[in-house]
Amino acid sequence: MSTTAIDYNGLIPNNVELGADPRVKRALESWHPGYINWWNDMGPEGFQKSLVYLRTAVSVDAKGWAKFDYIRMPEYRWGVLLAPPVEDRKIPFGTHRGEPAWQEVPGEYRAMLRRLIVIQGDTEPASVEQQRHLGKTAPSLYDLRNLFQVNVEEGRHLWAMVYLLQKYFGTDGREEAEALLQRRSGDPDTPRMLGAFNEKTPDWLSFFMFTFFTDRDGKMQLESLAQSGFDPLSRTCRFMLTEEAHHMFVGETGVTRVIQRTCEAMKEAGIGDPYDKEAVRKLGVIDLPTIQKKANLHFSLTLDLFGSEISTNAANAFHAGLKGRFREDKLHDDHQLESSTYPVLRLIDGKIKNEDAPALSALNMRLRDDYVGDCNNGMNRWNKVTEKYGIPFQMKLPHVAFRRHIGEFSNIKADVAGIVLSDAAWQKRKDEFLPSDDDRAFIESLMRPQATPGKFAPWIAPPKVGIDNKPGEFEYVKII
Ligand code: BYC
């Protein structure tokens, strides 16, 4: 079988020759019912019987890898798909740089590798759990379908990590695979592993912000793991990145459409002041300062996912050749970083300052910097919309010290400009920066479902083009 073709004959579609690997095939087949139970219990609520126009991977070839069709979500063909191998691939960084990439787990790094895979795996079902109630308030069938596409693919990403655990980590891999189905987002006793994945995604603006900001962390982390010297992880992540692009598209265009609708409504009503919240809200659209507050919230939550600025874990994973930098293969240096430094934003004597730190210890900071750059590019595209309508409002990323729970700034309170505030000042001003109860209640009041094909809730503009080039009236979800 070619390495790009997918075998659809068994229970688990795959391009890893599961048929020739009875032990792993059995392990995955016995994990399957638990997964389906989890999907039925924790996946999209109320739409499990509906027919959804979804894409499914039919190849891992970069061109034409997916086909679209109506499918009931519990019948989605979740599979194990790895990008084609790179012939003669070498470990691209760290102390083993230049040695042949590992096809088996390097014994000395087993625990570290397992931890990275488990953390990655844990985020995938977590996001499905966070988004499970959103179907009920979808602003259109187009958006409903996109939500479900994201959800089923996060489910597949869980499969991707579970395959690695089952195939390469024996009994403890099986236990970890089981535990991935037991933890629950937001559960006080068995929470998901990383902070942001225990937060709520209460409304569609949050969903778009999540897919813009948090899925973008997914992209950065997957790009770093795609560099891994452990070749099966690298190949797995490379294919996941193909799917991830759509998730960020959903976020970026989702927020763009919200901003566009607000600007249109303001123009039609002759409102030029974006801060005239009351007047704008009367139009049934979300005022721009409230959209900015949602961005502040999701950006700050997501920054915590990069871990501490200075991290021995990150240094060890790089040194070992397990987790590289963003697009390591495009960087020009010694790829070992034993003697280089990197500027890190730190809290020194109560002031936020740059300080050079050993580059190995500063890898989380470096990845976060790359991430912030990527977010800025997306945000600049949002700002083109307000510019086009001549509305004097530009979205801006808050300072990286704003509202942090992990790392250098977790013990201070800073405003969106990075000015350190007293606790009292923060309490007094926090509603300036973050959605207040009133903002949340207003957004919630707009969340009314629109399930007529081709129609959209009044607070969001239609997309420029349909999915799979379908026309505007296309019935993306047949609700049953
Ligand atoms: N919450 O040295 P430190 C995605 C823990 S998103 C709670 O500072 P490290 C997706 C840390 O575990 C991408 N705990 O950080 C998006 C450690 O605990 P232990 C997911 C946290 O390890 C949308 C301790 O603090 N993938 O795919 O260098 C939808 C000290 O850690 C947090 C990955 O993250 C936190 N935020 O970096 C669906 C890639 N941050 O071990 C999917 C794999 C840190 O001492 N993970 N801690 O008990 C990693 O590379 C690293 O684990 C992290 C943390 C970047 C997350």
CSV table of N, CA and C in Angstrom, one decimal, residues 130 195-214 288-305 371 375 379 382 395-405 414-416 426 430-437 439-440 443:
chain,number,residue,atom,x,y,z
A,130,GLN,N,-15.6,21.4,25.8
A,130,GLN,CA,-15.8,22.8,26.0
A,130,GLN,C,-16.9,23.3,25.0
A,195,GLY,N,-4.6,24.6,31.9
A,195,GLY,CA,-5.6,25.5,32.4
A,195,GLY,C,-6.7,25.9,31.4
A,196,ALA,N,-6.3,26.4,30.2
A,196,ALA,CA,-7.3,27.0,29.3
A,196,ALA,C,-8.3,26.0,28.8
A,197,PHE,N,-8.0,24.7,29.0
A,197,PHE,CA,-8.9,23.6,28.5
A,197,PHE,C,-9.9,23.3,29.6
A,198,ASN,N,-9.9,24.0,30.7
A,198,ASN,CA,-10.9,23.8,31.7
A,198,ASN,C,-11.9,25.0,31.8
A,199,GLU,N,-11.7,26.0,30.9
A,199,GLU,CA,-12.5,27.1,30.8
A,199,GLU,C,-13.8,26.8,30.0
A,200,LYS,N,-14.8,27.7,30.2
A,200,LYS,CA,-16.0,27.5,29.4
A,200,LYS,C,-15.9,28.2,28.0
A,201,THR,N,-16.6,27.6,27.0
A,201,THR,CA,-16.8,28.3,25.8
A,201,THR,C,-18.3,28.6,25.6
A,202,PRO,N,-18.7,29.7,26.3
A,202,PRO,CA,-20.2,29.9,26.5
A,202,PRO,C,-20.9,30.4,25.3
A,203,ASP,N,-20.3,31.0,24.4
A,203,ASP,CA,-21.0,31.6,23.2
A,203,ASP,C,-20.2,31.5,22.0
A,204,TRP,N,-20.8,31.9,20.9
A,204,TRP,CA,-20.1,31.8,19.6
A,204,TRP,C,-18.9,32.7,19.4
A,205,LEU,N,-19.0,33.9,20.0
A,205,LEU,CA,-17.8,34.8,19.9
A,205,LEU,C,-16.7,34.1,20.6
A,206,SER,N,-16.9,33.5,21.7
A,206,SER,CA,-15.9,32.8,22.4
A,206,SER,C,-15.3,31.6,21.6
A,207,PHE,N,-16.2,30.9,20.9
A,207,PHE,CA,-15.8,29.8,20.0
A,207,PHE,C,-14.9,30.4,18.9
A,208,PHE,N,-15.2,31.5,18.3
A,208,PHE,CA,-14.4,32.0,17.2
A,208,PHE,C,-13.0,32.5,17.8
A,209,MET,N,-13.1,33.1,19.0
A,209,MET,CA,-11.8,33.5,19.6
A,209,MET,C,-11.0,32.3,20.0
A,210,PHE,N,-11.6,31.3,20.5
A,210,PHE,CA,-10.9,30.1,20.9
A,210,PHE,C,-10.2,29.5,19.6
A,211,THR,N,-11.0,29.4,18.5
A,211,THR,CA,-10.4,28.8,17.3
A,211,THR,C,-9.3,29.7,16.7
A,212,PHE,N,-9.4,31.0,16.9
A,212,PHE,CA,-8.4,31.9,16.5
A,212,PHE,C,-7.1,31.8,17.4
A,213,PHE,N,-7.3,31.9,18.7
A,213,PHE,CA,-6.2,32.0,19.6
A,213,PHE,C,-5.7,30.6,20.1
A,214,THR,N,-6.6,29.8,20.5
A,214,THR,CA,-6.1,28.6,21.2
A,214,THR,C,-5.8,27.5,20.1
A,288,LEU,N,-17.7,47.0,19.2
A,288,LEU,CA,-16.3,46.6,19.0
A,288,LEU,C,-15.5,46.5,20.3
A,289,PRO,N,-15.7,47.4,21.3
A,289,PRO,CA,-14.9,47.3,22.5
A,289,PRO,C,-15.2,46.0,23.2
A,290,THR,N,-16.4,45.4,23.1
A,290,THR,CA,-16.7,44.1,23.7
A,290,THR,C,-16.0,43.0,23.0
A,291,ILE,N,-15.9,43.1,21.7
A,291,ILE,CA,-15.1,42.1,20.9
A,291,ILE,C,-13.7,42.1,21.3
A,292,GLN,N,-13.1,43.4,21.5
A,292,GLN,CA,-11.7,43.5,22.0
A,292,GLN,C,-11.6,42.8,23.4
A,293,LYS,N,-12.6,43.0,24.3
A,293,LYS,CA,-12.4,42.4,25.6
A,293,LYS,C,-12.4,40.8,25.5
A,294,LYS,N,-13.2,40.3,24.6
A,294,LYS,CA,-13.2,38.8,24.4
A,294,LYS,C,-11.8,38.4,23.9
A,295,ALA,N,-11.2,39.2,23.0
A,295,ALA,CA,-9.9,38.9,22.5
A,295,ALA,C,-8.9,38.9,23.6
A,296,ASN,N,-9.0,39.9,24.5
A,296,ASN,CA,-8.1,40.0,25.6
A,296,ASN,C,-8.1,38.8,26.5
A,297,LEU,N,-9.4,38.3,26.7
A,297,LEU,CA,-9.6,37.1,27.6
A,297,LEU,C,-8.9,35.9,26.9
A,298,HIS,N,-9.2,35.6,25.7
A,298,HIS,CA,-8.7,34.4,25.1
A,298,HIS,C,-7.3,34.4,24.8
A,299,PHE,N,-6.7,35.6,24.5
A,299,PHE,CA,-5.3,35.7,24.2
A,299,PHE,C,-4.5,35.4,25.5
A,300,SER,N,-5.0,36.0,26.6
A,300,SER,CA,-4.2,35.8,27.9
A,300,SER,C,-4.4,34.4,28.4
A,301,LEU,N,-5.5,33.8,28.2
A,301,LEU,CA,-5.7,32.3,28.6
A,301,LEU,C,-4.7,31.5,27.8
A,302,THR,N,-4.7,31.8,26.5
A,302,THR,CA,-3.9,30.9,25.6
A,302,THR,C,-2.4,31.1,25.9
A,303,LEU,N,-1.9,32.3,26.2
A,303,LEU,CA,-0.5,32.5,26.5
A,303,LEU,C,0.0,31.6,27.6
A,304,ASP,N,-0.9,31.3,28.6
A,304,ASP,CA,-0.5,30.4,29.6
A,304,ASP,C,-0.2,29.0,29.1
A,305,LEU,N,-0.7,28.6,27.9
A,305,LEU,CA,-0.4,27.3,27.4
A,305,LEU,C,1.0,27.1,26.9
A,371,TYR,N,4.3,32.9,18.3
A,371,TYR,CA,2.9,32.9,18.4
A,371,TYR,C,2.3,34.3,18.3
A,375,CYS,N,-0.4,35.9,15.8
A,375,CYS,CA,-1.7,36.5,16.2
A,375,CYS,C,-1.8,37.9,15.6
A,379,MET,N,-4.8,39.6,13.5
A,379,MET,CA,-5.5,40.8,14.0
A,379,MET,C,-5.4,41.9,13.0
A,382,TRP,N,-8.2,41.6,10.7
A,382,TRP,CA,-9.5,42.1,11.3
A,382,TRP,C,-9.6,43.6,11.2
A,395,MET,N,-8.3,46.8,16.7
A,395,MET,CA,-8.1,45.8,17.7
A,395,MET,C,-6.6,45.7,18.0
A,396,LYS,N,-6.3,45.4,19.2
A,396,LYS,CA,-4.9,45.3,19.6
A,396,LYS,C,-4.7,44.1,20.6
A,397,LEU,N,-3.6,43.4,20.5
A,397,LEU,CA,-3.3,42.4,21.4
A,397,LEU,C,-2.9,43.0,22.8
A,398,PRO,N,-3.4,42.5,23.9
A,398,PRO,CA,-3.0,43.0,25.2
A,398,PRO,C,-1.5,42.7,25.4
A,399,HIS,N,-0.9,43.3,26.4
A,399,HIS,CA,0.5,43.0,26.8
A,399,HIS,C,0.6,41.6,27.3
A,400,VAL,N,1.7,41.0,27.1
A,400,VAL,CA,1.8,39.5,27.5
A,400,VAL,C,1.8,39.4,29.0
A,401,ALA,N,1.9,40.5,29.8
A,401,ALA,CA,1.9,40.4,31.2
A,401,ALA,C,0.4,40.4,31.7
A,402,PHE,N,-0.5,40.7,30.8
A,402,PHE,CA,-1.9,40.9,31.2
A,402,PHE,C,-2.6,39.6,31.6
A,403,ARG,N,-3.1,39.6,32.8
A,403,ARG,CA,-4.0,38.5,33.3
A,403,ARG,C,-3.3,37.1,33.1
A,404,ARG,N,-2.1,36.9,33.7
A,404,ARG,CA,-1.5,35.6,33.5
A,404,ARG,C,-1.6,34.8,34.7
A,405,HIS,N,-1.6,33.5,34.5
A,405,HIS,CA,-1.7,32.5,35.6
A,405,HIS,C,-0.5,31.6,35.7
A,414,ALA,N,-1.5,43.2,35.8
A,414,ALA,CA,-1.1,44.2,34.9
A,414,ALA,C,-2.2,44.6,34.0
A,415,ASP,N,-2.3,45.8,33.5
A,415,ASP,CA,-3.4,46.2,32.6
A,415,ASP,C,-3.0,45.8,31.2
A,416,VAL,N,-3.8,46.1,30.2
A,416,VAL,CA,-3.6,45.6,28.8
A,416,VAL,C,-2.4,46.3,28.2
A,426,TRP,N,-6.8,46.9,40.1
A,426,TRP,CA,-7.2,45.8,39.2
A,426,TRP,C,-8.7,45.5,39.4
A,430,LYS,N,-11.0,46.0,36.2
A,430,LYS,CA,-11.0,44.8,35.4
A,430,LYS,C,-12.1,44.7,34.3
A,431,ASP,N,-13.2,45.3,34.6
A,431,ASP,CA,-14.3,45.3,33.6
A,431,ASP,C,-14.0,46.1,32.4
A,432,GLU,N,-12.9,47.0,32.5
A,432,GLU,CA,-12.5,47.7,31.3
A,432,GLU,C,-11.8,46.8,30.3
A,433,PHE,N,-11.2,45.8,30.9
A,433,PHE,CA,-10.3,44.9,30.0
A,433,PHE,C,-10.9,43.6,29.6
A,434,LEU,N,-11.8,43.1,30.5
A,434,LEU,CA,-12.4,41.8,30.3
A,434,LEU,C,-13.9,41.8,30.3
A,435,PRO,N,-14.6,40.9,29.6
A,435,PRO,CA,-16.0,40.9,29.5
A,435,PRO,C,-16.6,41.0,30.9
A,436,SER,N,-17.5,41.9,31.2
A,436,SER,CA,-18.2,42.1,32.5
A,436,SER,C,-19.4,41.2,32.5
A,437,ASP,N,-20.1,41.1,33.6
A,437,ASP,CA,-21.3,40.3,33.6
A,437,ASP,C,-22.3,40.8,32.6
A,439,ASP,N,-21.6,42.5,29.8
A,439,ASP,CA,-21.2,42.1,28.5
A,439,ASP,C,-21.6,40.7,28.1
A,440,ARG,N,-21.4,39.8,29.1
A,440,ARG,CA,-21.7,38.4,28.9
A,440,ARG,C,-23.2,38.2,28.7
A,443,ILE,N,-24.2,39.4,25.2
A,443,ILE,CA,-23.8,38.4,24.1
A,443,ILE,C,-24.7,37.2,24.2
